[in-house]
Amino acid sequence: MRISPTEYFGNLSLLLDLEAEAEKQEALRARTKLSPIEAEATGNSITNLVIREEGYGLGGRFLLGLGKRNETLPLPWTRLGVGSPVILSEERASSANAETGWRGIVSAVRRDAIQVAVNQFIETEAEKPTFRLDRATDEIARFRQRQAMELARGASGGSRLEVLRDVLIGSAGAVFERIEPIHVFNPKLNQSQIEAVQFALSAEDVAIIHGPPGTGKTTTLVELIRQITRKGETVLAVAASNLAVDNLLERLIDAGESAIRLGHPARVTPELREHTLDLLVENHPNVMMARKLTRDAYALRDQSVKWTRARPERGAKQSMRQEAKDMLREARDIEDQTAQMILGRARVVCATATGIDRDRLDNNVFDWCIMDEASQSTEPSAWIPLQFAKRVVLAGDHCQLPPTVLSPEAVRGGFNISLMERLLNNNAPHKMLNVQYRMHEEIMSFPADMFYEGNLQADDTVRSALLADLPAVTASPLTTTAMHFIDTAGASYDEEREADGESRLNRLEAELVVKKVDELLECGVPPADIAVISPYSAQVKLLRERIKRPEIEIDSVDGFQGREKEVVIVSLVRSNREGEVGFLADTRRMNVAMTRARRKLIVIGDSATITAHPFYEKMVKYFERIGAYHSVWE
């Protein structure tokens, strides 16, 4: 049955509006309903800041270094990171409300300072102002999503966008053609990776590469892009996060590919900023003339408003202002033409899906769109790059965490189901990578059975790797085994609700985590090789207060997706008489948690609580079967 594009995108737009309203209300609550202490506790705000440094860079932006007035004080724990959209507002300003302030992007974060890139000068009311920084909603991204869906809905006349749309919404089937076996550039590719590249190249419309944890998905995509560019074709490579885009860009550059990065330079890893379009344009010889025109235009404008003793001729000042405007317009034209020239020569362009500016790419059509992390972005985001491509390859892992969605109504409508997951749920053709290069075999086996039908295998390089094999690490029960479950059942390790929120924490479990961290350090495990993660933000905050080693990464499971460490300690938190597991019931969260560790995984939890859920009952039995089960009483 043919699906109506109008009905399909109408429903998707409704869900997008629900999510936009939920995000707006959360931001409004943080800025108007919470005290400064409560706002900072959410991780989305920092208050009582002063400007310590001012600079200029990142393609013409103003850079503001902010910190506490007392320079010895560190910043509080925050979810604001490089690339976060923020609003900087003056505290106690007469016009302060939820909508005033200066929009910017976080460009750097240190222990005691945070840098924000803004597009305009900061003019304050107070002589010695203090500021607050709040996470902002990304309205530009939302506009681009609506615009892309409207274009897809109205596509007609046999255009490539119409064909892609009909395949992606299920009105038509995907087409594949037979191709000759490829000669791979990377001799280290395994058979499943080679088959995935070959499969993608055979797609006329859409192909899906399913990459479970540690299976070399990025390596596979780099090979695919190299195969495409060697045929003289072009690629738009996108991902849901700036980190994933930068990772792909770095790997492409290392492989000898020439690629351009779109997006705000503040959102790009410093080592890669020279590859951003903004800085390539700024440093281009043609733009030297534009800079001179801009300086001359401002000088002419200033001259037009100055008081002179001699009365100017009628219309002289107006003529000078018009000439200044013409010079500025000419300068912008030079910059735009330079950008189009650079983009026109590019074989590979990298960007986040929502970071693509239609005005910038309006005349560019790419032979391929390669979409990494395709299972981590909501569907409207995916339609933005599709308008610029003839074929699309979706790569990701729908068995890990889905897109984060705030609106319960939008979740009920399926807004947290990515385009890739929806296609796979409808049995779309795909290839799965089946050799993983991250985990010890015992760490891999349970997630492999539960999520990947037992079709994963550990490469020889990691199959039996343990902490004790690392230099300077001494042998102990912790370092000579790969798995460790510590059962707190019956020990009164009761969970608590966060005092000013909905999150949960477990103080005794946190103490046990600290003890295990100390044991690992005593065995010689470098602190930078240790990560501590928990599903609950309140437990993360508590652990950050208790563990004073900045080299040890402490984060939520959601925040650590896509990362890995030699040893990972997971604090499950839940311990109650009712057997309530909360959002641990989304077992994909545990898939992420268990597959972050390379050589050692330590899980701490209350079996009496968590085994009320069938998944965790099987997990505890797995730990028992491999001899990795331990009681806190031991």
XYZ file of C-alpha atoms in Angstrom:
634
model
C 0.000 0.000 0.000
C 1.362 3.403 -1.008
C 1.865 5.753 1.929
C 0.846 9.384 1.536
C 3.896 11.672 1.953
C 1.564 14.399 3.223
C 0.233 12.175 6.004
C 3.661 10.742 6.801
C 5.473 14.068 7.163
C 2.456 15.704 8.789
C 2.670 13.193 11.627
C 6.447 13.587 11.874
C 6.097 17.387 12.037
C 3.550 17.084 14.832
C 5.962 14.969 16.865
C 8.755 17.481 16.194
C 6.513 20.269 17.526
C 5.772 18.277 20.692
C 9.487 17.786 21.308
C 10.228 21.454 20.606
C 7.678 22.505 23.212
C 9.079 20.052 25.791
C 12.600 21.397 25.264
C 11.357 24.982 25.503
C 9.549 24.313 28.772
C 12.584 22.604 30.287
C 14.828 25.546 29.348
C 12.224 28.021 30.659
C 11.969 26.166 33.958
C 15.752 26.186 34.439
C 15.992 29.928 33.783
C 12.911 31.185 35.651
C 11.694 28.620 38.192
C 14.897 27.257 39.724
C 17.235 28.982 42.147
C 20.854 29.402 40.972
C 21.895 26.403 43.093
C 19.046 24.260 41.725
C 19.785 25.383 38.153
C 23.452 24.438 38.480
C 22.461 21.061 39.962
C 20.696 20.164 36.707
C 24.005 20.449 34.839
C 22.398 22.713 32.232
C 23.311 26.072 33.835
C 26.303 27.823 35.392
C 25.705 30.961 37.448
C 27.706 33.801 39.013
C 30.265 33.981 36.212
C 32.531 36.854 35.243
C 34.326 37.521 31.965
C 38.018 36.784 32.496
C 39.238 36.928 28.911
C 38.055 38.347 25.609
C 39.416 37.419 22.210
C 38.668 37.048 18.537
C 38.813 33.981 16.338
C 36.994 30.921 14.958
C 36.011 32.604 11.726
C 35.298 36.069 13.073
C 33.560 35.193 16.356
C 34.055 36.913 19.702
C 35.491 34.526 22.300
C 34.583 35.062 25.954
C 36.417 33.217 28.727
C 34.108 32.859 31.754
C 34.796 31.651 35.270
C 33.818 32.196 38.875
C 34.836 35.566 40.352
C 37.006 33.669 42.832
C 39.586 32.226 40.420
C 40.484 29.401 42.821
C 36.982 27.941 42.512
C 36.368 25.233 39.893
C 33.247 25.258 37.758
C 30.419 23.028 38.999
C 29.625 19.742 37.316
C 27.961 20.551 34.007
C 26.467 18.923 30.945
C 27.589 21.907 28.871
C 30.403 20.783 26.603
C 32.170 21.926 23.472
C 29.523 22.555 20.826
C 26.598 23.073 23.220
C 24.262 25.907 22.165
C 23.936 28.347 25.092
C 22.425 31.663 26.146
C 24.672 34.046 28.087
C 22.689 36.532 30.146
C 23.542 39.260 32.615
C 22.371 38.419 36.118
C 20.140 40.990 37.783
C 19.746 42.929 34.519
C 16.510 44.914 34.398
C 15.454 43.200 31.167
C 16.413 39.682 32.240
C 13.903 36.995 31.287
C 13.901 33.601 29.628
C 14.374 35.025 26.128
C 17.012 37.735 26.584
C 20.738 37.273 26.345
C 23.384 36.478 23.782
C 23.262 33.177 21.911
C 26.550 31.377 21.480
C 28.377 28.067 21.277
C 30.656 26.580 23.931
C 34.108 26.511 22.322
C 36.299 25.213 25.179
C 35.873 23.830 28.700
C 38.455 23.656 31.482
C 38.209 22.765 35.147
C 37.880 26.421 36.185
C 36.705 28.173 33.000
C 34.412 27.878 30.016
C 34.814 29.690 26.690
C 31.837 30.805 24.607
C 31.911 31.979 20.977
C 29.301 34.658 20.179
C 28.604 36.678 17.048
C 28.223 40.128 18.608
C 29.738 42.432 21.212
C 28.524 42.055 24.796
C 27.091 45.309 26.161
C 26.115 45.156 29.836
C 23.992 47.277 32.167
C 26.049 46.834 35.326
C 29.570 48.206 35.747
C 30.826 44.919 37.201
C 28.310 42.421 35.883
C 27.960 38.747 36.654
C 26.543 36.323 34.130
C 24.780 32.992 33.887
C 25.092 30.452 31.129
C 22.147 28.231 30.172
C 21.766 25.476 27.625
C 19.685 26.818 24.733
C 17.295 25.120 22.380
C 18.636 24.848 18.840
C 15.940 26.619 16.834
C 18.098 26.791 13.704
C 18.334 22.986 13.663
C 14.580 22.744 14.122
C 13.937 25.109 11.219
C 16.228 23.043 8.989
C 14.376 19.847 9.920
C 10.978 21.354 9.067
C 12.330 22.778 5.815
C 13.847 19.414 4.793
C 10.650 17.477 5.544
C 8.576 19.950 3.535
C 10.951 19.573 0.577
C 10.770 15.771 0.822
C 6.981 15.841 1.109
C 6.622 17.930 -2.043
C 9.294 16.180 -4.137
C 7.933 15.132 -7.534
C 8.739 14.718 -11.198
C 10.885 11.626 -10.709
C 13.576 13.560 -8.819
C 16.149 11.658 -6.788
C 14.627 13.064 -3.603
C 11.220 11.686 -4.617
C 12.728 8.245 -5.298
C 14.656 8.221 -2.003
C 11.587 9.432 -0.121
C 9.367 6.689 -1.511
C 11.914 4.006 -0.623
C 12.465 5.402 2.882
C 8.782 5.773 3.776
C 8.003 2.308 2.425
C 6.149 3.164 -0.787
C 8.815 1.527 -2.969
C 11.447 -1.156 -2.552
C 15.201 -0.600 -2.432
C 17.098 -1.569 -5.602
C 20.560 -3.177 -5.726
C 22.718 -4.026 -8.724
C 25.492 -6.574 -9.144
C 28.983 -5.034 -9.111
C 32.457 -6.414 -9.609
C 34.423 -7.431 -6.469
C 36.301 -4.434 -5.087
C 40.023 -4.050 -4.501
C 40.236 -2.829 -0.898
C 42.620 -0.037 0.106
C 42.864 -1.146 3.742
C 44.360 -4.667 3.875
C 43.287 -5.061 7.538
C 39.574 -5.214 6.719
C 37.870 -8.464 7.707
C 35.450 -10.325 5.462
C 32.274 -8.846 6.981
C 33.654 -5.324 6.532
C 34.550 -5.988 2.885
C 31.092 -7.457 2.271
C 29.461 -4.409 3.897
C 31.398 -2.026 1.631
C 30.529 -4.096 -1.440
C 26.879 -4.228 -0.370
C 26.711 -0.449 0.095
C 28.318 0.214 -3.302
C 25.710 -1.984 -4.960
C 22.822 0.148 -3.659
C 20.899 2.251 -6.131
C 18.993 4.034 -3.383
C 19.538 3.000 0.264
C 21.853 0.597 2.105
C 22.210 -0.098 5.837
C 25.377 -1.166 7.666
C 24.724 -2.501 11.171
C 27.804 -2.000 13.340
C 27.647 -3.494 16.873
C 30.106 -2.183 19.517
C 33.779 -2.424 18.566
C 33.212 -3.877 15.094
C 35.076 -1.169 13.189
C 32.132 0.720 11.733
C 34.158 3.896 11.175
C 36.975 1.901 9.555
C 34.383 0.397 7.205
C 32.905 3.794 6.332
C 36.346 5.243 5.599
C 36.975 2.392 3.148
C 33.563 2.956 1.567
C 34.240 6.679 1.107
C 37.669 5.974 -0.397
C 36.092 3.537 -2.876
C 33.546 6.193 -3.869
C 36.026 9.045 -4.329
C 38.333 6.850 -6.435
C 35.452 6.536 -8.899
C 35.374 10.339 -9.134
C 32.162 10.607 -7.127
C 31.375 12.909 -4.205
C 30.321 12.229 -0.617
C 28.389 14.143 2.027
C 29.403 12.427 5.298
C 27.211 13.224 8.288
C 26.607 12.039 11.843
C 24.405 12.921 14.794
C 27.207 14.326 16.956
C 30.166 16.620 16.341
C 32.443 14.069 18.014
C 31.476 11.362 15.512
C 31.900 13.744 12.551
C 35.346 14.772 13.777
C 36.334 11.140 14.312
C 35.341 10.280 10.744
C 37.079 13.402 9.388
C 40.291 12.602 11.259
C 40.316 9.039 9.963
C 39.709 10.237 6.384
C 42.589 12.715 6.615
C 44.862 10.003 8.028
C 43.906 7.856 5.012
C 44.991 10.625 2.654
C 41.550 11.935 1.726
C 40.895 15.654 1.321
C 37.738 16.641 3.206
C 36.048 19.864 4.291
C 34.221 20.278 7.585
C 31.030 22.341 7.669
C 29.745 23.871 10.896
C 30.645 26.343 13.599
C 34.418 26.080 14.225
C 33.772 26.084 17.991
C 32.076 22.713 17.575
C 35.113 21.192 15.873
C 38.105 19.566 17.567
C 40.904 22.210 17.681
C 43.295 19.985 15.709
C 40.774 19.803 12.841
C 39.617 23.428 12.680
C 41.961 24.213 9.782
C 39.714 21.939 7.684
C 36.519 23.914 8.436
C 34.968 25.891 5.598
C 34.897 29.065 7.732
C 38.653 29.057 8.301
C 39.457 27.913 4.770
C 37.483 30.908 3.493
C 39.003 33.297 6.046
C 42.543 32.269 5.072
C 41.925 32.291 1.305
C 43.834 34.990 -0.681
C 40.590 36.182 -2.318
C 39.185 37.149 1.067
C 42.025 39.595 1.725
C 40.203 41.983 -0.642
C 36.920 41.373 1.204
C 38.565 42.230 4.523
C 39.891 45.515 3.067
C 36.460 46.362 1.671
C 34.906 45.697 5.085
C 37.415 47.947 6.881
C 36.934 50.715 4.317
C 33.142 50.393 4.546
C 33.133 50.835 8.319
C 35.522 53.775 8.048
C 33.244 55.399 5.455
C 30.166 54.800 7.608
C 31.899 56.364 10.625
C 32.862 59.349 8.505
C 29.260 59.812 7.376
C 28.000 60.355 10.930
C 30.778 62.653 12.153
C 29.982 66.352 12.711
C 31.914 68.636 10.398
C 32.251 72.452 10.531
C 31.598 72.774 6.840
C 28.057 71.853 5.814
C 28.261 68.821 3.532
C 26.688 68.939 0.133
C 23.060 67.827 -0.041
C 22.907 64.027 -0.088
C 26.645 63.570 0.571
C 26.209 61.670 3.845
C 23.475 59.498 2.396
C 25.718 58.774 -0.577
C 28.592 57.781 1.723
C 26.343 55.425 3.720
C 25.065 53.843 0.515
C 28.619 53.399 -0.742
C 29.530 51.711 2.572
C 26.570 49.325 2.192
C 27.628 48.520 -1.387
C 31.178 47.784 -0.213
C 29.916 45.461 2.537
C 27.659 43.692 0.032
C 30.616 43.252 -2.331
C 32.735 41.866 0.540
C 30.016 39.337 1.398
C 29.720 38.359 -2.275
C 33.479 37.685 -2.414
C 33.267 35.513 0.721
C 30.249 33.597 -0.618
C 31.892 33.046 -4.007
C 35.072 31.833 -2.312
C 33.078 29.405 -0.166
C 31.229 28.067 -3.220
C 34.512 27.662 -5.103
C 36.046 25.677 -2.206
C 32.943 23.501 -1.829
C 32.703 22.970 -5.579
C 36.153 21.371 -5.588
C 35.518 19.152 -2.551
C 35.173 15.405 -2.981
C 34.150 14.867 0.659
C 32.200 17.252 2.877
C 31.659 16.383 6.562
C 29.006 17.863 8.875
C 26.458 17.059 11.518
C 23.074 16.421 9.921
C 21.515 19.475 11.584
C 24.620 21.599 10.898
C 23.999 21.672 7.145
C 22.987 25.105 5.879
C 20.765 24.804 2.791
C 21.816 28.261 1.581
C 25.447 27.145 1.700
C 24.873 23.845 -0.164
C 21.932 24.907 -2.327
C 23.578 24.139 -5.676
C 25.592 21.130 -4.520
C 24.377 17.588 -5.207
C 26.458 14.715 -3.852
C 26.567 11.254 -5.345
C 26.385 9.706 -1.875
C 25.309 10.603 1.645
C 27.039 8.466 4.285
C 25.186 8.787 7.597
C 27.089 7.569 10.677
C 25.335 7.220 14.069
C 22.123 6.912 12.052
C 20.393 5.161 14.962
C 21.085 8.039 17.373
C 19.249 10.890 15.652
C 15.539 11.512 15.333
C 14.113 11.013 11.860
C 13.587 14.715 10.948
C 17.346 15.254 11.322
C 18.044 12.544 8.750
C 15.990 14.282 6.062
C 18.266 17.348 6.061
C 21.246 15.743 4.240
C 19.018 13.531 2.065
C 17.936 16.513 -0.046
C 21.519 16.868 -1.314
C 22.269 13.225 -2.238
C 21.496 10.638 -4.918
C 22.085 7.596 -2.678
C 22.280 7.099 1.078
C 24.076 4.667 3.390
C 22.837 4.474 6.993
C 25.321 3.100 9.536
C 24.825 2.571 13.244
C 23.506 0.197 15.895
C 19.827 0.317 16.809
C 20.533 -2.106 19.673
C 22.245 0.709 21.579
C 20.514 3.776 23.008
C 18.010 5.552 20.742
C 17.753 9.331 20.262
C 17.078 11.281 23.456
C 13.490 12.597 23.446
C 12.026 14.706 26.264
C 8.350 14.709 25.331
C 6.432 11.632 26.597
C 3.771 12.266 23.935
C 6.432 12.292 21.211
C 7.887 9.035 22.550
C 4.445 7.425 22.443
C 4.227 8.539 18.819
C 7.533 6.827 17.996
C 9.695 9.948 17.756
C 12.554 8.126 19.514
C 12.666 5.542 16.712
C 15.348 6.550 14.229
C 14.962 6.255 10.474
C 17.469 3.380 10.495
C 15.645 1.462 13.247
C 12.284 1.904 11.525
C 13.688 0.534 8.263
C 15.245 -2.458 10.030
C 11.982 -3.115 11.886
C 10.431 -3.375 8.415
C 13.088 -5.894 7.313
C 15.121 -3.564 5.099
C 18.191 -5.224 3.518
C 21.353 -4.704 5.559
C 24.803 -6.083 6.384
C 26.056 -6.606 9.936
C 29.705 -6.384 10.947
C 30.471 -9.434 13.081
C 34.076 -9.207 14.330
C 34.700 -6.920 17.295
C 38.105 -5.491 18.222
C 37.347 -4.008 21.657
C 36.357 -6.536 24.315
C 37.555 -9.644 26.056
C 35.451 -12.568 24.885
C 33.678 -12.938 28.247
C 32.656 -9.256 28.248
C 31.298 -9.649 24.725
C 29.409 -12.935 25.044
C 26.326 -11.916 27.044
C 25.493 -8.787 24.991
C 26.221 -10.766 21.810
C 23.672 -13.419 22.761
C 21.028 -10.972 23.986
C 21.217 -8.351 21.231
C 23.032 -9.822 18.211
C 21.740 -13.411 18.082
C 25.171 -14.718 19.060
C 26.645 -13.520 15.761
C 29.589 -11.573 17.211
C 33.076 -12.965 17.586
C 36.109 -11.493 19.316
C 39.223 -10.857 17.254
C 42.353 -12.705 18.394
C 43.935 -9.402 19.472
C 41.324 -8.877 22.211
C 39.835 -12.316 22.891
C 41.838 -12.968 26.084
C 43.309 -9.531 26.902
C 43.307 -8.751 30.659
C 44.359 -5.831 32.860
C 47.262 -7.882 34.195
C 48.723 -7.916 30.659
C 49.249 -4.144 30.774
C 52.702 -2.814 31.718
C 53.204 -2.213 35.469
C 49.843 -3.747 36.432
C 50.215 -6.390 39.152
C 48.259 -9.637 39.210
C 45.245 -9.813 41.543
C 41.719 -11.261 41.438
C 40.607 -7.975 39.870
C 43.271 -7.830 37.154
C 43.465 -11.500 36.123
C 39.746 -11.847 35.343
C 37.576 -10.027 32.805
C 34.252 -9.869 34.646
C 33.166 -9.053 38.200
C 29.624 -8.726 39.543
C 29.239 -7.556 43.155
C 25.799 -8.376 44.556
C 24.637 -6.004 47.308
C 21.412 -7.922 48.050
C 20.567 -8.087 51.755
C 23.169 -5.492 52.761
C 20.765 -2.527 53.041
C 22.334 -0.661 50.128
C 19.067 1.227 49.704
C 18.538 3.688 46.867
C 17.411 7.296 47.506
C 15.549 9.822 45.428
C 17.564 12.945 44.595
C 16.597 15.761 46.981
C 15.614 18.250 44.258
C 14.884 16.001 41.306
C 13.656 12.687 39.923
C 17.010 10.926 39.650
C 18.243 8.196 42.041
C 21.419 7.628 44.014
C 22.871 4.937 46.257
C 25.416 6.177 48.802
C 26.697 2.802 50.013
C 27.068 1.600 46.430
C 29.095 4.749 45.691
C 31.411 3.915 48.608
C 31.913 0.434 47.167
C 32.752 1.957 43.768
C 35.387 4.167 45.430
C 36.854 1.092 47.134
C 37.146 -0.777 43.821
C 38.735 2.245 42.151
C 41.332 2.375 44.940
C 42.068 -1.352 44.511
C 42.595 -0.895 40.785
C 44.941 2.032 41.354
C 46.907 0.029 43.942
C 47.350 -2.692 41.304
C 48.977 -0.117 39.020
C 46.079 0.492 36.640
C 46.554 4.046 35.259
C 43.670 6.325 36.323
C 43.200 7.410 32.702
C 42.321 3.775 31.858
C 39.393 3.726 34.327
C 35.817 4.858 33.731
C 32.928 4.845 36.189
C 29.434 5.017 34.737
C 25.883 4.881 36.066
C 22.421 5.104 34.514
C 21.477 7.842 37.005
C 22.745 11.443 36.900
C 22.388 11.846 40.684
C 24.750 8.898 41.209
C 27.163 10.396 38.672
C 27.241 13.672 40.632
C 27.786 11.788 43.909
C 30.637 9.742 42.417
C 32.287 12.874 41.037
C 32.255 14.302 44.563
C 33.755 11.115 46.059
C 36.408 10.331 43.437
C 38.999 13.100 43.359
C 41.075 11.879 40.410
C 40.320 14.110 37.391
C 41.889 11.559 35.012
C 39.142 9.052 35.862
C 36.114 9.595 33.633
C 32.795 9.542 35.472
C 29.656 9.855 33.382
C 26.162 8.593 32.726
C 25.699 5.539 30.537
C 24.052 7.773 27.936
C 26.975 10.218 28.038
C 29.531 7.436 27.634
C 27.916 5.891 24.534
C 30.511 5.696 21.782
C 33.393 5.636 24.294
C 35.569 2.838 25.686
C 38.105 2.245 28.483
C 40.351 -0.591 29.654
C 38.233 -1.003 32.798
C 34.666 0.154 33.399
C 32.785 0.100 36.700
C 28.987 0.226 36.385
C 26.893 1.349 39.358
C 23.284 0.204 38.806
C 21.883 2.105 41.859
C 18.450 0.450 42.037
C 17.789 -1.318 45.346
C 14.204 -1.450 46.608
C 11.688 -3.930 47.981
C 9.306 -3.475 45.064
C 11.752 -4.734 42.440
C 11.416 -1.498 40.461
C 14.202 -1.018 37.912
C 13.041 2.281 36.396
C 14.560 3.069 33.025
C 16.977 0.145 33.412
C 14.022 -1.595 31.800
C 15.312 -0.219 28.483
C 17.891 -2.971 28.249
C 19.738 -1.200 25.446
C 21.151 1.019 28.210
C 22.783 -2.074 29.723
C 24.062 -3.129 26.311
C 25.895 0.203 26.117
C 27.154 -0.067 29.718
C 28.563 -3.584 29.325
C 30.260 -2.975 25.980
C 32.363 0.049 26.997
C 35.037 -2.086 28.727
C 38.013 -3.604 26.932
C 39.728 -5.775 29.556
C 37.658 -5.531 32.745
C 33.992 -4.981 33.533
C 32.810 -4.541 37.121
C 29.053 -4.330 37.714
C 27.650 -3.439 41.147
C 23.957 -3.984 41.848
C 21.253 -5.553 44.021
C 20.236 -8.854 42.478
C 17.074 -9.037 44.621
C 15.835 -5.871 42.884
C 17.111 -6.134 39.335
C 16.295 -9.822 38.717
C 12.607 -8.937 38.853
C 13.309 -8.073 35.207
C 13.994 -11.146 32.977
C 16.996 -9.524 31.254
C 18.841 -8.933 34.527
C 17.945 -12.392 35.795
C 19.754 -13.799 32.753
C 22.644 -11.379 33.301
C 23.189 -12.469 36.908
C 23.030 -16.135 35.848
C 25.680 -15.408 33.198
C 28.007 -13.928 35.827
C 27.431 -17.022 37.987
C 28.111 -19.379 35.066
C 31.517 -17.860 34.270
C 32.534 -17.651 37.948
C 32.350 -13.861 38.086
C 29.588 -13.570 40.706
C 30.583 -12.167 44.118
C 28.589 -11.074 47.136
C 29.297 -7.854 48.993
C 29.526 -10.029 52.117
C 32.665 -11.770 50.842
